[in-house]
Amino acid sequence: MSIHLQRITVRFEYPVYFTRDAFDAGNTDLVDALAWREPTRRHRALVVIDGGVASAWPSLSRDVVRYFDAHSGRLQLAAEPLVLDGGEAVKNDPAVANALQNRLHDVALDRHSFVVVIGGGAILDMAGYVAATVHRGIRVVRMPTSVLAQADSGVGVKNGINAFGKKNFVGTFAPPFAVVNDGRFLETLSRRDKIGGIAEAVKVALIRDAAFFGWLSEHAELLAACDADELQALVRRTAELHLAHIATAGDPFELGSARPLDFGHWAAHKLESLTKNRLRHGEAVAIGVALDTIYSAAAGLCDRGTAESVLGVLHRVGLRPWDEALTWTAPDGRFLVLDGLNEFREHLGGDLTITLLREVGKALEVHEMREDLVRHAIEQLRRHESASIGPR
Ligand SMILES: NC(=O)c1ccc[n+]([C@@H]2O[C@H](COP(=O)([O-])OP(=O)(O)OC[C@H]3O[C@@H](n4cnc5c(N)ncnc54)[C@H](O)[C@@H]3O)[C@@H](O)[C@H]2O)c1
Ligand SMILES: [Zn+2]
């Protein structure tokens, strides 16, 4: 018998542009994003647009066509831009992904062509999954349009759709070809979604960057007022922290069991499913982060002052660290949200590994969570909610 150990190393690189007015003919960032590997070729692309973005920017499809015309020596549209509904529904209904596969087949995109996706995190995840599996991987240029997507999901390496009531049950790890973050898009995002995206900034600041948490605290009121410059600064720093983690933490495709960027997410994902997406991802993350922070204090891992300041910042930026779904129970009295722990373990594989808080800027990992302390943390959040209803 003999064994051959096969070793393959693949290097991934993708530029992330921070720009404004990407479809102005004079702005060449998108051309560069498509052409950076092969500058002399003419590149063919299908552009997919989030319906929410298309409604907010009625001339967008025309602007895209005009942009491709203005750069016709280097770019070519495979078809008219395709507008699909946005929001979590595109991840919940497999027919949407199937229809997009059909479309890629119809326009005969090959593996050197591009899908350019303009939209929120949900459509980026869905279209990214479709593109990653058609021909085993078509190139994707992401143009995230929400705070959450520009700061987190759009610059990362994952995609996916939901199935069997579970978030991201079907999906792949597939780094994008390039990312173009156009700050102008954020102008039309609803206040609800602007604030929701801030939750991922609080999350990554807590586990990685105490100074950034301090900045979030100092700027909380301006952020709550959706000040454009403040949100832009938040997006930039949050994206940098996510990018740095993916590049340097040693496990970009999450082959191990630890997943620090998913701090607060075991509960968040469960709350999204339990509420049938009444809670948006960012809103659920704010609750999950609050829950795991209070748990950390209750378990003696961080001090109570830390937990207080986390709740304070969430509250001041306009996030509500509470939802009734936290208290929904199974017939045997068990809190349904606790099922999120097992689902999280299953999604990661291996041992349950939950990221908790040691202090602001420093995380630690545990391999079990005590049910009584989770209940205690939920009770604390309920009290905090009752106490804060007055001044709201
Ligand atoms: N792949 C990852 O690593 C990763 C990481 C974090 C979150 N996510 C996923 O991202 C999704 C959440 O993304 P989201 O917060 O962007 O929500 P979303 O994509 O659901 O968008 C929210 C709403 O805003 C609209 N919208 C988006 N941009 C707009 C704009 N500029 N103007 C007007 N309307 C606009 C959309 O049409 C939608 O109705 C979740 O599915 C979550 O699981 C993925
Ligand atoms: Zn998230």
Tab-separated table of C-alpha atoms and ligand atoms in Angstrom:
chain	number	residue	atom	x	y	z
A	1	MET	CA	0.000	0.000	0.000
A	2	SER	CA	1.196	3.537	-0.628
A	3	ILE	CA	-0.271	6.898	0.155
A	4	HIS	CA	0.209	10.032	-1.858
A	5	LEU	CA	-0.491	13.209	0.086
A	6	GLN	CA	-1.835	15.687	-2.411
A	7	ARG	CA	-1.240	19.315	-1.508
A	8	ILE	CA	-2.885	22.247	-3.254
A	9	THR	CA	-2.398	25.891	-2.440
A	10	VAL	CA	-4.728	28.435	-3.970
A	11	ARG	CA	-4.152	32.113	-3.489
A	12	PHE	CA	-7.176	34.392	-3.378
A	13	GLU	CA	-6.964	38.117	-3.941
A	14	TYR	CA	-9.737	40.620	-4.471
A	15	PRO	CA	-9.717	44.387	-4.479
A	16	VAL	CA	-12.295	46.275	-2.420
A	17	TYR	CA	-13.055	49.747	-3.776
A	18	PHE	CA	-14.589	52.476	-1.631
A	19	THR	CA	-16.083	54.943	-4.049
A	20	ARG	CA	-19.000	57.228	-4.855
A	21	ASP	CA	-21.190	57.434	-7.963
A	22	ALA	CA	-19.791	54.255	-9.451
A	23	PHE	CA	-21.934	54.603	-12.594
A	24	ASP	CA	-20.687	58.057	-13.552
A	25	ALA	CA	-18.938	57.481	-16.868
A	26	GLY	CA	-15.813	59.171	-15.502
A	27	ASN	CA	-15.544	56.776	-12.562
A	28	THR	CA	-13.457	53.806	-13.720
A	29	ASP	CA	-13.541	51.800	-10.472
A	30	LEU	CA	-16.108	49.336	-11.799
A	31	VAL	CA	-14.188	48.897	-15.069
A	32	ASP	CA	-11.060	48.221	-13.034
A	33	ALA	CA	-12.949	45.857	-10.739
A	34	LEU	CA	-13.913	43.733	-13.739
A	35	ALA	CA	-10.642	44.086	-15.640
A	36	TRP	CA	-7.948	44.028	-12.946
A	37	ARG	CA	-6.767	40.518	-13.763
A	38	GLU	CA	-7.021	40.750	-17.542
A	39	PRO	CA	-6.781	44.434	-18.456
A	40	THR	CA	-6.648	43.907	-22.202
A	41	ARG	CA	-9.703	41.673	-22.604
A	42	ARG	CA	-13.283	42.812	-23.127
A	43	HIS	CA	-15.379	41.542	-20.238
A	44	ARG	CA	-18.926	40.240	-20.464
A	45	ALA	CA	-21.296	40.664	-17.517
A	46	LEU	CA	-24.845	40.101	-16.398
A	47	VAL	CA	-25.917	42.769	-13.914
A	48	VAL	CA	-28.419	41.733	-11.228
A	49	ILE	CA	-30.139	44.498	-9.268
A	50	ASP	CA	-31.995	44.303	-5.920
A	51	GLY	CA	-35.609	45.425	-6.510
A	52	GLY	CA	-35.521	47.667	-3.431
A	53	VAL	CA	-32.480	49.464	-4.826
A	54	ALA	CA	-34.018	49.695	-8.306
A	55	SER	CA	-37.131	51.380	-6.852
A	56	ALA	CA	-35.055	53.837	-4.850
A	57	TRP	CA	-32.856	54.635	-7.871
A	58	PRO	CA	-35.299	54.552	-10.818
A	59	SER	CA	-32.624	55.398	-13.383
A	60	LEU	CA	-30.201	52.710	-12.193
A	61	SER	CA	-30.811	50.160	-14.976
A	62	ARG	CA	-30.373	52.917	-17.563
A	63	ASP	CA	-27.257	54.198	-15.774
A	64	VAL	CA	-25.765	50.704	-15.904
A	65	VAL	CA	-26.460	50.412	-19.646
A	66	ARG	CA	-25.001	53.881	-20.240
A	67	TYR	CA	-21.898	53.029	-18.203
A	68	PHE	CA	-21.278	49.844	-20.162
A	69	ASP	CA	-21.805	51.780	-23.427
A	70	ALA	CA	-19.337	54.452	-22.327
A	71	HIS	CA	-16.758	51.720	-21.651
A	72	SER	CA	-17.715	49.440	-24.523
A	73	GLY	CA	-14.091	48.845	-25.458
A	74	ARG	CA	-13.579	47.010	-22.181
A	75	LEU	CA	-17.042	45.941	-21.055
A	76	GLN	CA	-20.046	44.268	-22.599
A	77	LEU	CA	-23.478	43.527	-21.147
A	78	ALA	CA	-24.672	39.952	-21.622
A	79	ALA	CA	-28.282	41.206	-21.411
A	80	GLU	CA	-30.334	44.055	-19.995
A	81	PRO	CA	-29.855	44.361	-16.200
A	82	LEU	CA	-32.046	41.901	-14.327
A	83	VAL	CA	-34.094	43.308	-11.453
A	84	LEU	CA	-35.088	40.776	-8.766
A	85	ASP	CA	-36.913	41.315	-5.478
A	86	GLY	CA	-34.574	42.050	-2.591
A	87	GLY	CA	-34.659	41.120	1.071
A	88	GLU	CA	-34.584	37.799	2.904
A	89	ALA	CA	-37.372	36.370	0.724
A	90	VAL	CA	-34.817	35.744	-2.055
A	91	LYS	CA	-32.906	33.458	0.307
A	92	ASN	CA	-36.030	31.691	1.547
A	93	ASP	CA	-37.555	30.741	-1.804
A	94	PRO	CA	-35.407	28.278	-3.784
A	95	ALA	CA	-37.354	29.193	-6.928
A	96	VAL	CA	-35.552	32.551	-7.021
A	97	ALA	CA	-32.109	30.932	-7.129
A	98	ASN	CA	-33.386	28.490	-9.719
A	99	ALA	CA	-34.719	31.295	-11.920
A	100	LEU	CA	-31.343	33.038	-11.753
A	101	GLN	CA	-29.568	29.800	-12.778
A	102	ASN	CA	-31.946	29.675	-15.728
A	103	ARG	CA	-31.071	33.221	-16.652
A	104	LEU	CA	-27.318	32.531	-16.526
A	105	HIS	CA	-27.946	29.549	-18.782
A	106	ASP	CA	-30.067	31.625	-21.203
A	107	VAL	CA	-27.429	34.308	-21.625
A	108	ALA	CA	-24.684	31.670	-21.853
A	109	LEU	CA	-22.349	33.138	-19.256
A	110	ASP	CA	-19.024	31.282	-19.178
A	111	ARG	CA	-16.554	30.962	-16.319
A	112	HIS	CA	-14.651	34.041	-17.432
A	113	SER	CA	-17.785	36.172	-17.551
A	114	PHE	CA	-19.140	38.108	-14.614
A	115	VAL	CA	-22.220	38.392	-12.530
A	116	VAL	CA	-22.320	41.899	-11.082
A	117	VAL	CA	-24.704	42.018	-8.133
A	118	ILE	CA	-26.026	45.339	-6.840
A	119	GLY	CA	-27.968	45.065	-3.605
A	120	GLY	CA	-28.344	44.201	0.043
A	121	GLY	CA	-26.769	41.261	1.831
A	122	ALA	CA	-29.625	38.920	1.023
A	123	ILE	CA	-29.480	39.188	-2.761
A	124	LEU	CA	-25.661	39.190	-2.655
A	125	ASP	CA	-25.793	35.896	-0.729
A	126	MET	CA	-28.334	34.339	-3.110
A	127	ALA	CA	-26.749	35.493	-6.374
A	128	GLY	CA	-23.275	34.697	-5.036
A	129	TYR	CA	-24.389	31.157	-4.300
A	130	VAL	CA	-25.883	30.745	-7.760
A	131	ALA	CA	-22.789	32.159	-9.457
A	132	ALA	CA	-20.490	29.976	-7.352
A	133	THR	CA	-22.267	26.814	-8.444
A	134	VAL	CA	-23.017	27.550	-12.121
A	135	HIS	CA	-20.131	26.098	-14.153
A	136	ARG	CA	-18.618	25.474	-10.682
A	137	GLY	CA	-17.961	29.161	-10.326
A	138	ILE	CA	-18.570	32.272	-12.376
A	139	ARG	CA	-16.758	35.439	-11.380
A	140	VAL	CA	-18.733	37.767	-9.113
A	141	VAL	CA	-18.320	41.484	-8.588
A	142	ARG	CA	-20.359	42.604	-5.604
A	143	MET	CA	-21.767	46.088	-5.266
A	144	PRO	CA	-23.254	46.068	-1.751
A	145	THR	CA	-25.864	48.745	-1.127
A	146	SER	CA	-26.687	48.450	2.592
A	147	VAL	CA	-24.645	49.387	5.654
A	148	LEU	CA	-24.550	45.741	6.694
A	149	ALA	CA	-23.490	44.472	3.277
A	150	GLN	CA	-20.837	47.164	2.675
A	151	ALA	CA	-19.391	46.664	6.145
A	152	ASP	CA	-19.652	42.908	6.511
A	153	SER	CA	-21.279	40.402	4.176
A	154	GLY	CA	-20.296	42.028	0.886
A	155	VAL	CA	-16.574	42.069	1.640
A	156	GLY	CA	-16.473	38.487	2.968
A	157	VAL	CA	-16.093	35.071	1.365
A	158	LYS	CA	-19.436	33.408	2.017
A	159	ASN	CA	-22.752	33.104	0.272
A	160	GLY	CA	-25.844	30.974	0.707
A	161	ILE	CA	-29.575	30.567	0.903
A	162	ASN	CA	-31.844	29.365	3.695
A	163	ALA	CA	-33.505	25.936	3.658
A	164	PHE	CA	-35.555	23.751	6.015
A	165	GLY	CA	-36.016	26.726	8.322
A	166	LYS	CA	-32.255	27.066	8.790
A	167	LYS	CA	-30.227	30.146	7.875
A	168	ASN	CA	-27.576	29.659	5.197
A	169	PHE	CA	-28.144	25.885	5.118
A	170	VAL	CA	-27.083	25.757	1.457
A	171	GLY	CA	-24.092	27.750	0.307
A	172	THR	CA	-20.408	27.898	-0.460
A	173	PHE	CA	-17.221	29.699	0.436
A	174	ALA	CA	-16.358	31.716	-2.649
A	175	PRO	CA	-14.303	34.910	-2.512
A	176	PRO	CA	-15.614	37.580	-4.886
A	177	PHE	CA	-13.605	38.755	-7.901
A	178	ALA	CA	-13.890	42.307	-6.584
A	179	VAL	CA	-16.103	44.470	-4.380
A	180	VAL	CA	-17.231	48.011	-5.171
A	181	ASN	CA	-18.674	49.833	-2.157
A	182	ASP	CA	-20.479	52.917	-3.441
A	183	GLY	CA	-21.328	55.216	-0.515
A	184	ARG	CA	-24.064	56.984	-2.483
A	185	PHE	CA	-26.332	53.933	-2.319
A	186	LEU	CA	-26.663	54.274	1.456
A	187	GLU	CA	-28.585	57.540	1.019
A	188	THR	CA	-31.791	55.712	0.104
A	189	LEU	CA	-31.530	52.873	2.598
A	190	SER	CA	-34.333	52.905	5.174
A	191	ARG	CA	-33.460	54.144	8.638
A	192	ARG	CA	-34.327	50.709	9.958
A	193	ASP	CA	-31.706	49.054	7.743
A	194	LYS	CA	-29.090	51.732	8.391
A	195	ILE	CA	-29.403	51.176	12.124
A	196	GLY	CA	-29.591	47.393	11.702
A	197	GLY	CA	-26.206	47.385	9.963
A	198	ILE	CA	-24.633	49.104	12.971
A	199	ALA	CA	-25.090	45.877	14.950
A	200	GLU	CA	-22.306	44.169	12.976
A	201	ALA	CA	-20.007	47.111	13.740
A	202	VAL	CA	-20.708	46.799	17.467
A	203	LYS	CA	-20.137	43.044	17.181
A	204	VAL	CA	-16.739	43.251	15.498
A	205	ALA	CA	-15.597	46.164	17.683
A	206	LEU	CA	-16.384	44.123	20.801
A	207	ILE	CA	-14.328	41.136	19.742
A	208	ARG	CA	-11.495	42.942	17.941
A	209	ASP	CA	-11.106	46.663	18.549
A	210	ALA	CA	-11.721	48.471	21.837
A	211	ALA	CA	-10.804	51.843	20.305
A	212	PHE	CA	-13.486	51.383	17.649
A	213	PHE	CA	-16.018	50.524	20.350
A	214	GLY	CA	-15.030	53.790	22.044
A	215	TRP	CA	-15.589	55.592	18.733
A	216	LEU	CA	-19.032	53.969	18.374
A	217	SER	CA	-19.917	55.108	21.878
A	218	GLU	CA	-18.729	58.676	21.273
A	219	HIS	CA	-20.569	58.898	17.965
A	220	ALA	CA	-23.696	56.986	19.016
A	221	GLU	CA	-26.090	59.937	18.766
A	222	LEU	CA	-24.853	60.960	15.315
A	223	LEU	CA	-25.100	57.351	14.179
A	224	ALA	CA	-28.633	57.106	15.554
A	225	ALA	CA	-29.442	60.196	13.483
A	226	CYS	CA	-27.988	58.346	10.431
A	227	ASP	CA	-25.404	61.041	9.772
A	228	ALA	CA	-23.973	60.124	6.359
A	229	ASP	CA	-20.313	60.836	7.160
A	230	GLU	CA	-20.470	58.903	10.414
A	231	LEU	CA	-22.086	55.908	8.724
A	232	GLN	CA	-19.437	56.054	6.011
A	233	ALA	CA	-16.676	55.999	8.616
A	234	LEU	CA	-18.393	53.108	10.391
A	235	VAL	CA	-18.683	51.116	7.161
A	236	ARG	CA	-15.017	51.674	6.352
A	237	ARG	CA	-13.677	50.600	9.752
A	238	THR	CA	-16.050	47.641	10.077
A	239	ALA	CA	-15.141	46.395	6.597
A	240	GLU	CA	-11.428	46.723	7.411
A	241	LEU	CA	-11.859	44.670	10.579
A	242	HIS	CA	-13.767	41.935	8.757
A	243	LEU	CA	-11.230	41.894	5.907
A	244	ALA	CA	-8.322	41.724	8.355
A	245	HIS	CA	-9.927	38.841	10.187
A	246	ILE	CA	-10.496	36.860	6.992
A	247	ALA	CA	-6.956	37.525	5.766
A	248	THR	CA	-5.030	36.962	8.984
A	249	ALA	CA	-6.939	34.842	11.498
A	250	GLY	CA	-5.843	31.656	9.756
A	251	ASP	CA	-9.190	30.104	8.890
A	252	PRO	CA	-10.852	32.040	6.060
A	253	PHE	CA	-13.046	29.119	5.027
A	254	GLU	CA	-13.966	28.258	8.610
A	255	LEU	CA	-12.639	24.716	8.587
A	256	GLY	CA	-12.214	24.747	12.364
A	257	SER	CA	-15.058	25.030	14.851
A	258	ALA	CA	-14.391	28.567	16.067
A	259	ARG	CA	-16.101	31.444	14.381
A	260	PRO	CA	-15.457	34.673	16.250
A	261	LEU	CA	-17.141	36.874	13.637
A	262	ASP	CA	-20.326	35.056	14.507
A	263	PHE	CA	-20.337	36.504	18.034
A	264	GLY	CA	-23.997	36.733	19.033
A	265	HIS	CA	-25.115	34.833	15.958
A	266	TRP	CA	-26.280	31.519	17.448
A	267	ALA	CA	-29.245	33.349	18.970
A	268	ALA	CA	-29.527	35.838	16.102
A	269	HIS	CA	-30.001	33.181	13.438
A	270	LYS	CA	-32.560	31.374	15.579
A	271	LEU	CA	-34.465	34.605	16.259
A	272	GLU	CA	-34.602	35.362	12.535
A	273	SER	CA	-36.190	31.953	11.868
A	274	LEU	CA	-38.464	32.033	14.924
A	275	THR	CA	-39.848	35.432	13.938
A	276	LYS	CA	-40.093	34.367	10.288
A	277	ASN	CA	-37.768	37.262	9.430
A	278	ARG	CA	-39.869	39.896	11.172
A	279	LEU	CA	-36.497	40.688	12.733
A	280	ARG	CA	-33.863	41.676	10.188
A	281	HIS	CA	-30.427	40.089	10.444
A	282	GLY	CA	-28.824	43.171	11.997
A	283	GLU	CA	-31.624	43.596	14.512
A	284	ALA	CA	-31.312	39.956	15.546
A	285	VAL	CA	-27.524	40.324	15.829
A	286	ALA	CA	-27.985	43.251	18.245
A	287	ILE	CA	-30.109	41.004	20.475
A	288	GLY	CA	-27.684	38.087	20.162
A	289	VAL	CA	-24.705	40.303	21.013
A	290	ALA	CA	-26.540	41.713	24.045
A	291	LEU	CA	-27.543	38.230	25.203
A	292	ASP	CA	-24.024	36.791	24.927
A	293	THR	CA	-22.526	39.854	26.602
A	294	ILE	CA	-24.838	39.593	29.595
A	295	TYR	CA	-24.195	35.872	29.669
A	296	SER	CA	-20.443	36.569	29.719
A	297	ALA	CA	-20.893	38.824	32.734
A	298	ALA	CA	-23.200	36.338	34.487
A	299	ALA	CA	-20.644	33.581	33.920
A	300	GLY	CA	-17.938	35.790	35.447
A	301	LEU	CA	-16.015	36.066	32.167
A	302	CYS	CA	-16.301	39.843	31.868
A	303	ASP	CA	-17.305	42.473	34.377
A	304	ARG	CA	-20.783	43.909	34.743
A	305	GLY	CA	-19.652	47.374	33.712
A	306	THR	CA	-18.714	45.989	30.297
A	307	ALA	CA	-22.160	44.479	29.876
A	308	GLU	CA	-23.767	47.780	30.904
A	309	SER	CA	-21.747	49.769	28.385
A	310	VAL	CA	-22.591	47.327	25.571
A	311	LEU	CA	-26.317	47.631	26.311
A	312	GLY	CA	-25.897	51.386	26.552
A	313	VAL	CA	-24.248	51.707	23.137
A	314	LEU	CA	-26.781	49.410	21.446
A	315	HIS	CA	-29.587	51.441	22.935
A	316	ARG	CA	-28.048	54.815	22.044
A	317	VAL	CA	-27.437	53.931	18.377
A	318	GLY	CA	-31.112	52.979	18.133
A	319	LEU	CA	-30.889	49.190	18.375
A	320	ARG	CA	-33.312	47.370	20.628
A	321	PRO	CA	-31.665	44.508	22.477
A	322	TRP	CA	-34.928	42.713	23.081
A	323	ASP	CA	-37.647	40.753	21.325
A	324	GLU	CA	-40.517	38.719	22.783
A	325	ALA	CA	-39.323	35.741	20.720
A	326	LEU	CA	-36.547	35.322	23.299
A	327	THR	CA	-39.167	33.976	25.700
A	328	TRP	CA	-41.085	31.688	23.353
A	329	THR	CA	-41.163	28.205	24.773
A	330	ALA	CA	-41.687	24.636	23.605
A	331	PRO	CA	-44.506	22.656	25.284
A	332	ASP	CA	-41.969	21.352	27.829
A	333	GLY	CA	-41.156	24.933	28.884
A	334	ARG	CA	-37.726	25.043	27.227
A	335	PHE	CA	-36.865	28.353	25.549
A	336	LEU	CA	-37.003	27.826	21.788
A	337	VAL	CA	-34.074	30.166	21.203
A	338	LEU	CA	-31.843	27.578	22.911
A	339	ASP	CA	-32.314	25.282	19.902
A	340	GLY	CA	-30.109	27.827	18.147
A	341	LEU	CA	-27.120	26.450	20.051
A	342	ASN	CA	-27.475	23.005	18.576
A	343	GLU	CA	-28.193	24.352	15.110
A	344	PHE	CA	-25.081	26.514	15.387
A	345	ARG	CA	-22.980	23.513	16.413
A	346	GLU	CA	-24.342	21.539	13.493
A	347	HIS	CA	-23.548	24.380	11.080
A	348	LEU	CA	-19.962	24.649	12.350
A	349	GLY	CA	-19.298	20.961	12.823
A	350	GLY	CA	-17.133	19.528	15.580
A	351	ASP	CA	-17.559	20.724	19.145
A	352	LEU	CA	-19.869	23.544	20.043
A	353	THR	CA	-17.707	26.665	20.067
A	354	ILE	CA	-19.257	29.911	21.153
A	355	THR	CA	-17.460	33.238	21.213
A	356	LEU	CA	-18.034	35.231	24.386
A	357	LEU	CA	-16.608	38.422	25.782
A	358	ARG	CA	-13.604	38.796	28.072
A	359	GLU	CA	-13.547	42.588	27.889
A	360	VAL	CA	-14.288	45.189	25.235
A	361	GLY	CA	-12.028	44.289	22.295
A	362	LYS	CA	-11.220	40.785	23.565
A	363	ALA	CA	-13.162	37.600	22.953
A	364	LEU	CA	-12.819	34.096	24.286
A	365	GLU	CA	-14.274	30.758	23.315
A	366	VAL	CA	-16.334	28.339	25.364
A	367	HIS	CA	-17.667	24.914	24.496
A	368	GLU	CA	-20.876	24.919	26.434
A	369	MET	CA	-23.468	27.394	27.581
A	370	ARG	CA	-25.413	26.930	30.793
A	371	GLU	CA	-29.129	26.956	30.181
A	372	ASP	CA	-29.862	28.590	33.553
A	373	LEU	CA	-27.481	31.461	32.737
A	374	VAL	CA	-29.024	31.946	29.294
A	375	ARG	CA	-32.415	32.198	31.001
A	376	HIS	CA	-30.939	34.652	33.473
A	377	ALA	CA	-29.508	36.746	30.608
A	378	ILE	CA	-32.893	36.782	28.863
A	379	GLU	CA	-34.495	37.926	32.114
A	380	GLN	CA	-31.918	40.721	32.413
A	381	LEU	CA	-32.669	41.854	28.867
A	382	ARG	CA	-36.383	41.895	29.654
A	383	ARG	CA	-35.730	44.086	32.696
A	384	HIS	CA	-33.532	46.383	30.689
A	385	GLU	CA	-36.275	46.670	28.066
A	386	SER	CA	-38.923	47.541	30.697
A	387	ALA	CA	-36.619	50.104	32.261
A	388	SER	CA	-35.855	51.752	28.917
A	389	ILE	CA	-39.410	51.953	27.617
A	390	GLY	CA	-39.904	55.218	29.505
A	391	PRO	CA	-37.215	57.369	27.865
A	392	ARG	CA	-37.654	55.806	24.380
B	1	LIG	N1	-22.327	36.155	3.567
B	1	LIG	C1	-22.013	36.658	4.745
B	1	LIG	O1	-20.879	36.536	5.204
B	1	LIG	C2	-23.046	37.423	5.524
B	1	LIG	C3	-22.654	38.167	6.646
B	1	LIG	C4	-23.615	38.922	7.318
B	1	LIG	C5	-24.929	38.931	6.875
B	1	LIG	N2	-25.263	38.169	5.781
B	1	LIG	C6	-26.646	38.159	5.284
B	1	LIG	O2	-27.002	39.448	4.796
B	1	LIG	C7	-28.427	39.552	4.845
B	1	LIG	C8	-28.827	40.908	5.412
B	1	LIG	O3	-28.375	41.912	4.551
B	1	LIG	P1	-28.984	43.389	4.615
B	1	LIG	O4	-28.975	43.875	5.998
B	1	LIG	O5	-28.291	44.149	3.548
B	1	LIG	O6	-30.518	43.176	4.282
B	1	LIG	P2	-31.332	42.899	2.919
B	1	LIG	O7	-30.458	42.436	1.816
B	1	LIG	O8	-32.455	42.024	3.314
B	1	LIG	O9	-31.845	44.353	2.525
B	1	LIG	C9	-32.810	44.985	3.335
B	1	LIG	C10	-33.785	45.791	2.487
B	1	LIG	O10	-33.153	46.965	2.012
B	1	LIG	C11	-33.330	47.097	0.602
B	1	LIG	N3	-32.166	47.848	0.146
B	1	LIG	C12	-30.871	47.431	0.095
B	1	LIG	N4	-30.081	48.455	-0.266
B	1	LIG	C13	-30.875	49.534	-0.463
B	1	LIG	C14	-30.631	50.892	-0.840
B	1	LIG	N5	-29.390	51.345	-1.054
B	1	LIG	N6	-31.687	51.719	-0.965
B	1	LIG	C15	-32.948	51.278	-0.709
B	1	LIG	N7	-33.244	50.018	-0.329
B	1	LIG	C16	-32.207	49.153	-0.214
B	1	LIG	C17	-33.492	45.694	0.097
B	1	LIG	O11	-34.237	45.662	-1.095
B	1	LIG	C18	-34.265	45.047	1.250
B	1	LIG	O12	-35.635	45.258	1.121
B	1	LIG	C19	-28.931	38.396	5.686
B	1	LIG	O13	-29.477	37.401	4.853
B	1	LIG	C20	-27.676	37.883	6.348
B	1	LIG	O14	-27.748	36.508	6.666
B	1	LIG	C21	-24.348	37.442	5.100
B	2	ZN	ZN	-24.065	38.744	10.759
